[in-house]
mmCIF file of C-alpha atoms in Angstrom:
data_model
loop_
_atom_site.group_PDB
_atom_site.id
_atom_site.type_symbol
_atom_site.label_atom_id
_atom_site.label_comp_id
_atom_site.label_asym_id
_atom_site.label_seq_id
_atom_site.Cartn_x
_atom_site.Cartn_y
_atom_site.Cartn_z
ATOM 1 C CA MET A 26 68.829 113.311 89.741
ATOM 2 C CA GLY A 27 67.669 111.310 92.777
ATOM 3 C CA LYS A 28 69.807 109.414 95.237
ATOM 4 C CA GLU A 29 71.498 106.355 93.896
ATOM 5 C CA LYS A 30 70.131 103.106 95.400
ATOM 6 C CA ALA A 31 72.434 101.388 97.915
ATOM 7 C CA GLY A 32 74.104 98.252 96.665
ATOM 8 C CA PHE A 33 73.145 94.763 97.872
ATOM 9 C CA LEU A 34 76.278 94.265 99.956
ATOM 10 C CA THR A 35 76.616 97.748 101.390
ATOM 11 C CA PRO A 36 76.299 98.114 105.184
ATOM 12 C CA LYS A 37 73.068 100.068 104.838
ATOM 13 C CA ALA A 38 71.454 97.391 102.692
ATOM 14 C CA ILE A 39 72.551 94.664 105.073
ATOM 15 C CA ALA A 40 71.226 96.648 108.063
ATOM 16 C CA ASN A 41 67.899 97.120 106.322
ATOM 17 C CA ARG A 42 67.572 93.423 105.670
ATOM 18 C CA ILE A 43 68.394 92.603 109.300
ATOM 19 C CA LYS A 44 65.787 95.123 110.456
ATOM 20 C CA ALA A 45 63.155 93.665 108.120
ATOM 21 C CA LYS A 46 63.888 90.142 109.325
ATOM 22 C CA GLY A 47 62.348 91.049 112.696
ATOM 23 C CA LEU A 48 64.185 89.447 115.598
ATOM 24 C CA GLN A 49 67.230 91.278 116.947
ATOM 25 C CA LYS A 50 68.732 91.654 120.397
ATOM 26 C CA LEU A 51 65.963 91.860 122.957
ATOM 27 C CA ARG A 52 67.797 94.347 125.094
ATOM 28 C CA TRP A 53 67.511 96.931 122.310
ATOM 29 C CA TYR A 54 63.730 96.615 122.003
ATOM 30 C CA CYS A 55 61.198 98.956 123.688
ATOM 31 C CA GLN A 56 57.843 97.262 124.240
ATOM 32 C CA MET A 57 55.969 100.422 125.253
ATOM 33 C CA CYS A 58 56.987 102.166 122.001
ATOM 34 C CA GLN A 59 57.126 98.871 120.052
ATOM 35 C CA LYS A 60 60.434 100.013 118.513
ATOM 36 C CA GLN A 61 63.389 97.794 117.721
ATOM 37 C CA CYS A 62 66.790 99.564 117.814
ATOM 38 C CA ARG A 63 69.750 98.161 115.875
ATOM 39 C CA ASP A 64 72.509 98.873 118.377
ATOM 40 C CA GLU A 65 73.228 100.228 121.812
ATOM 41 C CA ASN A 66 73.666 103.819 120.559
ATOM 42 C CA GLY A 67 70.284 103.795 118.816
ATOM 43 C CA PHE A 68 68.597 102.414 121.924
ATOM 44 C CA LYS A 69 70.219 105.100 124.053
ATOM 45 C CA CYS A 70 68.982 107.835 121.749
ATOM 46 C CA HIS A 71 65.484 106.332 121.842
ATOM 47 C CA MET A 72 65.493 106.309 125.653
ATOM 48 C CA THR A 73 66.113 110.056 125.749
ATOM 49 C CA SER A 74 63.492 110.859 123.103
ATOM 50 C CA GLU A 75 60.334 112.777 123.973
ATOM 51 C CA SER A 76 57.974 110.076 122.661
ATOM 52 C CA HIS A 77 59.547 107.470 124.914
ATOM 53 C CA GLN A 78 59.278 109.744 127.935
ATOM 54 C CA ARG A 79 55.526 110.217 127.289
ATOM 55 C CA GLN A 80 55.089 106.414 127.164
ATOM 56 C CA LEU A 81 56.953 106.050 130.467
ATOM 57 C CA LEU A 82 54.564 108.563 132.092
ATOM 58 C CA LEU A 83 51.611 106.472 130.922
ATOM 59 C CA PHE A 84 53.276 103.282 132.234
ATOM 60 C CA ALA A 85 53.960 104.883 135.596
ATOM 61 C CA GLU A 86 50.262 105.575 136.143
ATOM 62 C CA ASN A 87 49.319 101.850 136.157
ATOM 63 C CA PRO A 88 52.344 99.563 135.717
ATOM 64 C CA ASP A 89 50.574 96.368 136.917
ATOM 65 C CA GLN A 90 47.874 96.738 134.288
ATOM 66 C CA TYR A 91 50.366 97.125 131.469
ATOM 67 C CA ILE A 92 52.413 94.091 132.580
ATOM 68 C CA GLU A 93 49.260 92.012 132.939
ATOM 69 C CA ASP A 94 48.118 93.020 129.441
ATOM 70 C CA PHE A 95 51.490 92.181 127.920
ATOM 71 C CA SER A 96 51.569 88.824 129.770
ATOM 72 C CA LYS A 97 48.017 87.946 128.572
ATOM 73 C CA GLU A 98 48.897 88.792 124.968
ATOM 74 C CA PHE A 99 52.128 86.790 125.137
ATOM 75 C CA GLU A 100 50.324 83.747 126.605
ATOM 76 C CA ASP A 101 47.515 83.839 124.050
ATOM 77 C CA ASP A 102 49.874 84.137 121.094
ATOM 78 C CA TYR A 103 52.120 81.356 122.405
ATOM 79 C CA LEU A 104 49.120 79.006 122.900
ATOM 80 C CA GLU A 105 47.808 79.881 119.447
ATOM 81 C CA VAL A 106 51.143 78.944 117.865
ATOM 82 C CA LEU A 107 51.161 75.687 119.886
ATOM 83 C CA ARG A 108 47.593 74.838 118.881
ATOM 84 C CA ARG A 109 48.128 75.570 115.142
ATOM 85 C CA ARG A 110 51.492 73.827 114.915
ATOM 86 C CA CYS A 111 51.041 70.717 117.030
ATOM 87 C CA GLY A 112 47.360 70.420 118.036
ATOM 88 C CA THR A 113 47.318 68.201 121.073
ATOM 89 C CA LYS A 114 50.712 66.547 120.456
ATOM 90 C CA ARG A 115 53.646 66.766 122.831
ATOM 91 C CA ILE A 116 56.504 69.073 121.788
ATOM 92 C CA HIS A 117 59.521 70.814 123.236
ATOM 93 C CA ALA A 118 58.587 74.234 124.711
ATOM 94 C CA ASN A 119 61.590 76.036 123.173
ATOM 95 C CA ILE A 120 60.705 74.924 119.651
ATOM 96 C CA VAL A 121 57.324 76.593 119.981
ATOM 97 C CA TYR A 122 58.966 79.690 121.466
ATOM 98 C CA GLN A 123 61.373 80.001 118.520
ATOM 99 C CA ASP A 124 58.481 79.733 116.095
ATOM 100 C CA TYR A 125 56.591 82.385 118.066
ATOM 101 C CA ILE A 126 59.422 84.957 118.188
ATOM 102 C CA SER A 127 60.090 84.587 114.468
ATOM 103 C CA HIS A 128 57.125 86.918 113.902
ATOM 104 C CA LYS A 129 58.191 90.563 113.774
ATOM 105 C CA ASP A 130 55.412 92.067 115.899
ATOM 106 C CA HIS A 131 55.431 89.615 118.809
ATOM 107 C CA VAL A 132 55.325 90.581 122.498
ATOM 108 C CA HIS A 133 58.751 90.162 124.123
ATOM 109 C CA MET A 134 59.105 88.109 127.260
ATOM 110 C CA ASN A 135 61.071 90.857 129.081
ATOM 111 C CA SER A 136 57.837 92.926 129.164
ATOM 112 C CA THR A 137 55.821 90.149 130.904
ATOM 113 C CA LYS A 138 55.658 88.906 134.487
ATOM 114 C CA TRP A 139 57.757 85.833 133.637
ATOM 115 C CA GLU A 140 61.533 86.122 133.717
ATOM 116 C CA THR A 141 62.295 82.877 131.857
ATOM 117 C CA LEU A 142 60.588 80.407 129.555
ATOM 118 C CA THR A 143 60.692 77.787 132.318
ATOM 119 C CA ASP A 144 58.610 80.008 134.622
ATOM 120 C CA PHE A 145 56.099 80.536 131.863
ATOM 121 C CA VAL A 146 55.809 76.788 131.115
ATOM 122 C CA LYS A 147 55.327 76.033 134.810
ATOM 123 C CA CYS A 148 52.548 78.603 134.978
ATOM 124 C CA LEU A 149 50.763 76.955 132.043
ATOM 125 C CA GLY A 150 50.914 73.627 133.883
ATOM 126 C CA ARG A 151 49.572 75.101 137.132
ATOM 127 C CA GLU A 152 46.619 76.754 135.430
ATOM 128 C CA GLY A 153 45.737 73.531 133.582
ATOM 129 C CA LYS A 154 46.087 75.021 130.100
ATOM 130 C CA CYS A 155 48.817 72.584 129.061
ATOM 131 C CA ILE A 156 50.222 69.260 130.201
ATOM 132 C CA VAL A 157 53.917 69.959 131.016
ATOM 133 C CA ASP A 158 56.713 67.622 132.030
ATOM 134 C CA GLU A 159 60.443 68.001 132.496
ATOM 135 C CA THR A 160 62.994 65.595 130.897
ATOM 136 C CA GLU A 161 66.671 65.523 130.380
ATOM 137 C CA LYS A 162 66.196 67.450 127.106
ATOM 138 C CA GLY A 163 64.193 70.203 128.782
ATOM 139 C CA TRP A 164 60.528 71.123 129.234
ATOM 140 C CA PHE A 165 57.842 69.619 127.032
ATOM 141 C CA VAL A 166 54.276 70.958 126.597
ATOM 142 C CA GLN A 167 51.044 69.398 125.336
ATOM 143 C CA TYR A 168 48.089 71.590 124.461
ATOM 144 C CA ILE A 169 44.699 70.855 126.079
ATOM 145 C CA ASP A 170 41.856 71.715 123.744
ATOM 146 C CA ARG A 171 39.510 74.099 125.583
ATOM 147 C CA ASP A 172 37.706 75.398 122.496
ATOM 148 C CA PRO A 173 34.067 76.254 123.313
ATOM 149 C CA GLU A 174 32.850 74.460 120.196
ATOM 150 C CA THR A 175 34.735 71.305 121.139
ATOM 151 C CA ILE A 176 33.428 71.520 124.741
ATOM 152 C CA ARG A 177 29.901 72.070 123.415
ATOM 153 C CA LYS A 178 30.135 68.954 121.235
ATOM 154 C CA MET A 179 31.414 66.897 124.196
ATOM 155 C CA GLU A 180 28.610 68.158 126.435
ATOM 156 C CA ALA A 181 26.033 67.333 123.739
ATOM 157 C CA SER A 182 27.526 63.878 123.447
ATOM 158 C CA ALA A 183 27.434 63.473 127.221
ATOM 159 C CA ALA A 184 23.750 64.540 127.251
ATOM 160 C CA LYS A 185 22.929 62.015 124.519
ATOM 161 C CA GLU A 186 24.739 59.243 126.439
ATOM 162 C CA LYS A 187 22.805 60.199 129.590
ATOM 163 C CA MET A 188 19.502 59.762 127.695
ATOM 164 C CA GLU A 189 20.617 56.377 126.436
ATOM 165 C CA MET A 190 21.692 55.503 129.955
ATOM 166 C CA ASP A 191 18.175 56.362 131.192
ATOM 167 C CA ASP A 192 16.781 53.973 128.625
ATOM 168 C CA GLU A 193 19.206 51.328 129.866
ATOM 169 C CA GLU A 194 18.119 51.934 133.448
ATOM 170 C CA ARG A 195 14.498 51.412 132.406
ATOM 171 C CA THR A 196 15.459 48.175 130.642
ATOM 172 C CA SER A 197 17.435 47.116 133.742
ATOM 173 C CA ARG A 198 14.474 47.817 135.974
ATOM 174 C CA PHE A 199 12.203 45.756 133.697
ATOM 175 C CA ILE A 200 14.652 42.858 133.750
ATOM 176 C CA GLN A 201 14.972 43.079 137.523
ATOM 177 C CA LYS A 202 11.183 42.978 137.884
ATOM 178 C CA GLN A 203 11.015 39.876 135.643
ATOM 179 C CA ILE A 204 13.676 38.169 137.742
ATOM 180 C CA GLU A 205 11.845 38.976 140.956
ATOM 181 C CA LYS A 206 8.577 37.761 139.400
ATOM 182 C CA ALA A 207 10.146 34.445 138.343
ATOM 183 C CA ALA A 208 11.677 33.991 141.789
ATOM 184 C CA ALA A 209 8.279 34.630 143.426
ATOM 185 C CA GLN A 210 6.637 32.052 141.164
ATOM 186 C CA GLU A 211 9.286 29.514 142.105
ATOM 187 C CA ARG A 212 8.552 30.109 145.829
ATOM 188 C CA GLU A 213 4.795 29.703 145.297
ATOM 189 C CA LYS A 214 5.101 26.277 143.581
ATOM 190 C CA PRO A 215 3.884 23.425 145.846
ATOM 191 C CA VAL A 216 6.685 21.223 147.185
ATOM 192 C CA THR A 217 6.201 17.504 146.384
ATOM 193 C CA GLU A 218 6.973 15.266 149.391
ATOM 194 C CA PHE A 219 7.923 11.644 148.804
ATOM 195 C CA THR A 220 6.776 9.127 151.426
ATOM 196 C CA GLU A 221 7.320 5.451 151.925
ATOM 197 C CA LEU A 222 4.908 2.942 150.423
ATOM 198 C CA GLN A 223 2.446 1.922 153.128
ATOM 199 C CA ARG A 224 -0.660 -0.354 153.218
ATOM 200 C CA GLU A 225 -3.076 -1.004 156.020
ATOM 201 C CA ASN A 226 -3.474 -4.727 155.367
ATOM 202 C CA ASP A 227 -0.521 -6.952 154.472
ATOM 203 C CA GLU A 228 -2.818 -9.379 152.624
ATOM 204 C CA ASP A 229 -4.023 -6.795 150.150
ATOM 205 C CA LYS A 230 -2.388 -6.768 146.785
ATOM 206 C CA VAL A 231 -0.546 -3.720 145.509
ATOM 207 C CA THR A 232 -1.674 -2.802 142.000
ATOM 208 C CA PHE A 233 -0.080 -0.291 139.601
ATOM 209 C CA SER A 234 -2.123 1.394 136.847
ATOM 210 C CA LEU A 235 -0.133 1.452 133.608
ATOM 211 C CA ALA A 236 -3.002 2.798 131.523
ATOM 212 C CA LEU A 237 -1.885 5.433 129.051
ATOM 213 C CA SER A 238 -3.928 7.812 126.950
ATOM 214 C CA LYS A 239 -4.384 7.119 123.276
ATOM 215 C CA LYS A 240 -2.182 10.031 122.330
ATOM 216 C CA GLU A 241 0.746 8.620 124.363
ATOM 217 C CA ILE A 242 0.525 5.093 122.817
ATOM 218 C CA PRO A 243 2.743 5.061 119.707
ATOM 219 C CA ALA A 244 2.487 2.693 116.846
ATOM 220 C CA VAL A 245 3.968 -0.749 117.630
ATOM 221 C CA LYS A 246 6.324 -2.299 115.121
ATOM 222 C CA THR A 247 5.615 -5.940 114.233
ATOM 223 C CA ASP A 248 9.201 -6.971 114.601
ATOM 224 C CA VAL A 249 10.235 -10.404 115.803
ATOM 225 C CA SER A 250 12.254 -8.973 118.687
ATOM 226 C CA SER A 251 9.356 -6.715 119.811
ATOM 227 C CA THR A 252 6.661 -9.383 119.652
ATOM 228 C CA SER A 253 8.593 -12.122 121.317
ATOM 229 C CA THR A 254 6.436 -11.869 124.385
ATOM 230 C CA LEU A 255 3.162 -12.178 122.496
ATOM 231 C CA THR A 256 1.422 -15.505 122.057
ATOM 232 C CA VAL A 257 -0.583 -15.923 118.841
ATOM 233 C CA LYS A 258 -2.913 -18.909 118.279
ATOM 234 C CA LYS A 259 -4.747 -19.600 115.053
ATOM 235 C CA GLU A 260 -7.182 -22.161 116.405
ATOM 236 C CA LYS A 261 -10.109 -21.145 118.548
ATOM 237 C CA PRO A 262 -9.306 -21.464 122.234
ATOM 238 C CA SER A 263 -11.565 -22.662 125.008
ATOM 239 C CA SER A 264 -13.229 -20.475 127.546
ATOM 240 C CA SER A 265 -10.491 -20.965 130.180
ATOM 241 C CA ASP A 266 -7.901 -20.443 127.534
ATOM 242 C CA ASP A 267 -9.729 -17.279 126.490
ATOM 243 C CA MET A 268 -9.353 -15.763 129.939
ATOM 244 C CA LYS A 269 -5.669 -16.674 130.033
ATOM 245 C CA ALA A 270 -5.126 -15.308 126.545
ATOM 246 C CA GLU A 271 -6.871 -12.056 127.461
ATOM 247 C CA SER A 272 -4.695 -11.587 130.536
ATOM 248 C CA THR A 273 -1.588 -12.417 128.510
ATOM 249 C CA LYS A 274 -2.567 -9.872 125.869
ATOM 250 C CA ASP A 275 -3.073 -7.152 128.493
ATOM 251 C CA VAL A 276 0.308 -7.795 130.026
ATOM 252 C CA SER A 277 1.899 -7.944 126.578
ATOM 253 C CA LYS A 278 0.221 -4.671 125.556
ATOM 254 C CA ALA A 279 1.573 -2.973 128.671
ATOM 255 C CA ARG A 280 5.077 -4.286 127.978
ATOM 256 C CA VAL A 281 4.904 -3.197 124.341
ATOM 257 C CA SER A 282 3.712 0.250 125.334
ATOM 258 C CA ARG A 283 6.553 0.707 127.790
ATOM 259 C CA TRP A 284 9.036 -0.531 125.157
ATOM 260 C CA ALA A 285 7.609 1.926 122.591
ATOM 261 C CA ASP A 286 7.884 4.803 125.054
ATOM 262 C CA MET A 287 11.537 3.961 125.678
ATOM 263 C CA GLU A 288 12.311 3.814 121.921
ATOM 264 C CA GLU A 289 10.517 7.019 120.853
ATOM 265 C CA ALA A 290 11.129 9.294 123.872
ATOM 266 C CA PRO A 291 14.426 11.344 123.880
ATOM 267 C CA PRO A 292 16.935 10.482 126.580
ATOM 268 C CA ALA A 293 16.323 12.356 129.788
ATOM 269 C CA LYS A 294 18.906 15.012 130.755
ATOM 270 C CA PRO A 295 20.868 14.078 133.854
ATOM 271 C CA LYS A 296 20.268 16.159 136.870
ATOM 272 C CA PRO A 297 23.276 18.313 137.875
ATOM 273 C CA GLY A 298 25.161 16.640 140.699
ATOM 274 C CA PRO A 299 27.627 18.173 143.129
ATOM 275 C CA GLY A 300 30.457 18.117 140.549
ATOM 276 C CA MET A 301 28.411 19.714 137.767
ATOM 277 C CA ALA A 302 27.556 22.959 139.563
ATOM 278 C CA GLY A 303 30.207 24.962 137.633
ATOM 279 C CA GLN A 304 28.803 23.682 134.237
ATOM 280 C CA LYS A 305 25.327 25.055 134.787
ATOM 281 C CA ARG A 306 24.095 26.838 131.727
ATOM 282 C CA LYS A 307 23.167 30.507 132.029
ATOM 283 C CA SER A 308 19.505 31.445 131.660
ATOM 284 C CA ALA A 309 18.228 33.879 129.002
ATOM 285 C CA LEU A 310 17.704 36.553 131.610
ATOM 286 C CA ASP A 311 21.296 36.161 132.816
ATOM 287 C CA GLU A 312 22.647 36.423 129.267
ATOM 288 C CA ILE A 313 20.567 39.545 128.610
ATOM 289 C CA ARG A 314 21.666 41.069 131.883
ATOM 290 C CA GLU A 315 25.344 40.353 131.052
ATOM 291 C CA MET A 316 24.981 41.936 127.606
ATOM 292 C CA GLU A 317 23.401 45.068 129.112
ATOM 293 C CA GLU A 318 26.217 45.370 131.653
ATOM 294 C CA LYS A 319 28.875 45.159 128.857
ATOM 295 C CA LYS A 320 27.037 47.766 126.777
ATOM 296 C CA LYS A 321 26.682 50.100 129.741
ATOM 297 C CA GLU A 322 30.376 49.683 130.616
ATOM 298 C CA LYS A 323 31.432 50.493 127.092
ATOM 299 C CA MET A 324 29.241 53.619 126.916
ATOM 300 C CA ASN A 325 30.098 55.067 130.314
ATOM 301 C CA ARG A 326 33.883 54.448 130.271
ATOM 302 C CA LYS A 327 35.403 57.929 129.655
ATOM 303 C CA ASP A 328 38.823 59.580 129.692
ATOM 304 C CA TYR A 329 37.612 62.068 132.332
ATOM 305 C CA TRP A 330 36.438 61.091 135.802
ATOM 306 C CA LEU A 331 36.313 64.229 137.996
ATOM 307 C CA HIS A 332 32.999 64.699 139.890
ATOM 308 C CA LYS A 333 31.774 67.330 142.299
ATOM 309 C CA GLY A 334 31.812 66.344 145.953
ATOM 310 C CA ILE A 335 34.496 63.634 145.902
ATOM 311 C CA VAL A 336 37.747 63.594 147.828
ATOM 312 C CA VAL A 337 40.970 63.408 145.857
ATOM 313 C CA LYS A 338 44.682 63.320 146.671
ATOM 314 C CA LEU A 339 47.205 65.683 145.004
ATOM 315 C CA ILE A 340 50.097 63.678 143.510
ATOM 316 C CA THR A 341 52.008 66.454 141.736
ATOM 317 C CA LYS A 342 54.969 68.311 143.170
ATOM 318 C CA LYS A 343 54.531 71.285 140.796
ATOM 319 C CA LEU A 344 52.225 73.037 143.209
ATOM 320 C CA GLY A 345 54.786 72.841 146.032
ATOM 321 C CA GLU A 346 55.784 70.344 148.673
ATOM 322 C CA ARG A 347 53.133 71.571 151.144
ATOM 323 C CA TYR A 348 50.360 70.292 148.850
ATOM 324 C CA HIS A 349 52.020 67.028 147.830
ATOM 325 C CA LYS A 350 50.117 63.916 149.013
ATOM 326 C CA LYS A 351 47.444 66.134 150.616
ATOM 327 C CA LYS A 352 43.724 65.538 150.299
ATOM 328 C CA ALA A 353 41.139 67.964 148.907
ATOM 329 C CA VAL A 354 37.453 68.026 148.021
ATOM 330 C CA VAL A 355 36.283 68.903 144.477
ATOM 331 C CA LEU A 356 34.126 72.005 144.544
ATOM 332 C CA GLU A 357 33.514 72.425 140.828
ATOM 333 C CA VAL A 358 34.428 70.691 137.550
ATOM 334 C CA LYS A 359 35.367 72.875 134.587
ATOM 335 C CA ASP A 360 35.925 71.732 131.034
ATOM 336 C CA LEU A 361 35.645 68.063 132.115
ATOM 337 C CA PHE A 362 39.392 67.728 132.830
ATOM 338 C CA THR A 363 39.939 70.674 135.226
ATOM 339 C CA ALA A 364 38.512 71.116 138.733
ATOM 340 C CA THR A 365 38.514 73.667 141.552
ATOM 341 C CA VAL A 366 39.424 71.942 144.790
ATOM 342 C CA LYS A 367 39.602 73.011 148.454
ATOM 343 C CA MET A 368 42.339 71.596 150.674
ATOM 344 C CA LEU A 369 40.980 69.730 153.707
ATOM 345 C CA ASP A 370 43.770 70.834 156.054
ATOM 346 C CA SER A 371 44.234 74.501 155.071
ATOM 347 C CA GLU A 372 40.953 75.226 153.187
ATOM 348 C CA LYS A 373 42.966 76.851 150.399
ATOM 349 C CA VAL A 374 41.282 76.797 146.987
ATOM 350 C CA LEU A 375 43.344 75.597 143.998
ATOM 351 C CA LYS A 376 42.720 74.922 140.303
ATOM 352 C CA VAL A 377 44.138 71.556 139.244
ATOM 353 C CA ASP A 378 44.147 69.312 136.261
ATOM 354 C CA GLN A 379 42.927 65.685 136.296
ATOM 355 C CA THR A 380 46.496 64.398 135.895
ATOM 356 C CA HIS A 381 47.514 66.143 139.152
ATOM 357 C CA VAL A 382 45.179 64.123 141.411
ATOM 358 C CA GLU A 383 44.097 60.547 142.109
ATOM 359 C CA THR A 384 41.128 58.859 143.793
ATOM 360 C CA VAL A 385 40.895 58.139 147.546
ATOM 361 C CA ILE A 386 39.715 54.753 148.943
ATOM 362 C CA PRO A 387 37.968 55.177 152.316
ATOM 363 C CA ALA A 388 37.506 52.732 155.164
ATOM 364 C CA LEU A 389 34.980 49.872 154.975
ATOM 365 C CA GLY A 390 31.375 51.006 155.350
ATOM 366 C CA LYS A 391 32.024 54.550 154.169
ATOM 367 C CA GLY A 392 30.302 56.218 151.207
ATOM 368 C CA VAL A 393 31.943 56.370 147.798
ATOM 369 C CA MET A 394 31.028 57.585 144.334
ATOM 370 C CA ILE A 395 31.579 55.535 141.200
ATOM 371 C CA VAL A 396 33.437 57.981 138.942
ATOM 372 C CA ASN A 397 33.910 55.786 135.862
ATOM 373 C CA GLY A 398 32.455 52.663 134.291
ATOM 374 C CA ALA A 399 28.953 51.245 133.926
ATOM 375 C CA TYR A 400 27.489 52.884 137.030
ATOM 376 C CA ARG A 401 29.263 56.259 136.626
ATOM 377 C CA GLY A 402 27.945 59.027 138.908
ATOM 378 C CA GLN A 403 26.074 56.739 141.364
ATOM 379 C CA GLU A 404 26.722 56.705 145.109
ATOM 380 C CA ALA A 405 27.609 53.436 146.842
ATOM 381 C CA LYS A 406 28.891 51.956 150.065
ATOM 382 C CA LEU A 407 32.263 50.235 150.348
ATOM 383 C CA THR A 408 31.847 46.712 151.655
ATOM 384 C CA GLU A 409 35.077 44.853 150.839
ATOM 385 C CA ILE A 410 38.620 45.532 149.609
ATOM 386 C CA ASN A 411 40.731 43.025 147.651
ATOM 387 C CA GLU A 412 44.333 44.274 147.976
ATOM 388 C CA GLN A 413 45.774 41.507 145.777
ATOM 389 C CA LYS A 414 43.602 42.475 142.747
ATOM 390 C CA PHE A 415 43.511 46.251 143.567
ATOM 391 C CA SER A 416 39.724 46.122 143.467
ATOM 392 C CA CYS A 417 36.721 46.667 145.742
ATOM 393 C CA THR A 418 33.216 45.427 146.313
ATOM 394 C CA VAL A 419 30.499 48.099 146.697
ATOM 395 C CA THR A 420 26.745 48.188 147.245
ATOM 396 C CA LEU A 421 24.727 50.826 145.384
ATOM 397 C CA SER A 422 22.950 53.220 147.760
ATOM 398 C CA SER A 423 21.101 55.419 145.264
ATOM 399 C CA GLY A 424 19.206 55.143 141.990
ATOM 400 C CA PRO A 425 16.718 52.575 140.712
ATOM 401 C CA LEU A 426 19.229 49.692 141.278
ATOM 402 C CA LYS A 427 19.737 50.515 144.964
ATOM 403 C CA GLY A 428 21.034 47.525 146.879
ATOM 404 C CA ARG A 429 22.830 45.843 143.950
ATOM 405 C CA VAL A 430 26.256 44.496 144.838
ATOM 406 C CA LEU A 431 29.091 45.247 142.378
ATOM 407 C CA GLU A 432 32.324 43.223 142.556
ATOM 408 C CA ASN A 433 35.825 43.763 141.142
ATOM 409 C CA ILE A 434 35.542 47.570 140.924
ATOM 410 C CA GLN A 435 39.035 48.985 140.333
ATOM 411 C CA TYR A 436 40.536 51.542 142.699
ATOM 412 C CA GLU A 437 40.609 54.307 140.092
ATOM 413 C CA ASP A 438 36.870 53.875 139.368
ATOM 414 C CA ILE A 439 35.664 54.910 142.832
ATOM 415 C CA SER A 440 36.549 57.757 145.183
ATOM 416 C CA LYS A 441 35.529 58.760 148.732
ATOM 417 C CA LEU A 442 32.474 61.023 149.162
ATOM 418 C CA HIS A 443 32.992 64.200 151.147
ATOM 419 C CA VAL A 444 30.788 64.340 154.276
ATOM 420 C CA THR A 445 30.011 67.867 155.474
#
């Protein structure tokens, strides 16, 4: 008969269940042979085995390559667990690590180039693969989605927005031409000069013509109050009386016409005085222009603002004290949120995340680039700084709207241009 099966609570059965569970003491695991030993004696026997000696000879030929491969596999698997479990949410680094090592065939950290989990998390932050921060409870990580499909969709969306922005620029140019045309027509209008009333001979009478066209004379009501100035006679007047009556009728007609004009015509709008300047109503062109500006601001306001050729300041201490508060120029932008920068003082090239840098405000008269907002990506010239409102006034120096003055531009929306 065959061997009797070990009972559930026998030491052998318990050892088999522990082995099947996966994670045991890391010091009794051989990464080259991918073998987990149960105790110190088993690990010692494995170290003296012929198969282990052959693996050590292979490792000795190129140890750096093996360590780099193990480190790469460990990093990829850790990030995959972080992406599947949390997405882009913030989570404690050790929770992800415990979930990762629960798998039986994982790469152990003692075979990588990182000695501790803290060193590994700091490396993820330096390379811009995760957003890391240290708190009283430990290190927290947040995954940054670098999936090619996601990046492709974002680039396609950016291309579409650029096409719409081109349409907006054409509309803006058309509106600007209409404004300039209207201003030119205003300048070409003849200016009416009012002079004092003068006459060559003091004895001559001054006459005013109150004759109105037939279209302008409205119907006159036969009311008692309106005809109080008219004189009506039933009996036939004499010749002298005829002349007087005719002159009276003419004067009465003129008075009635003026009265009718005053009754039927709408009240004239008062001209704006010195105190009504702030209540001036906007024109249709101004309203259209304001709507276009709001639409452009909404479309071009993004979460990412890094641009090639701008000067930024490093604000993180994770890269070391020698780079803290130092300025650098952006050489290349990768994945929208990550950039390759070159330090201005040491010319050392680093790879940083958007959260590690901030914009730089130059002196008055220097060139800047608008990195976010309605005029994103356009070059301008700094003309004024408002320190109380943390804003600036710039003048566009490129594009179809060159020369336009933009006010109340926030500090974080512009950055200094690098001059070679």
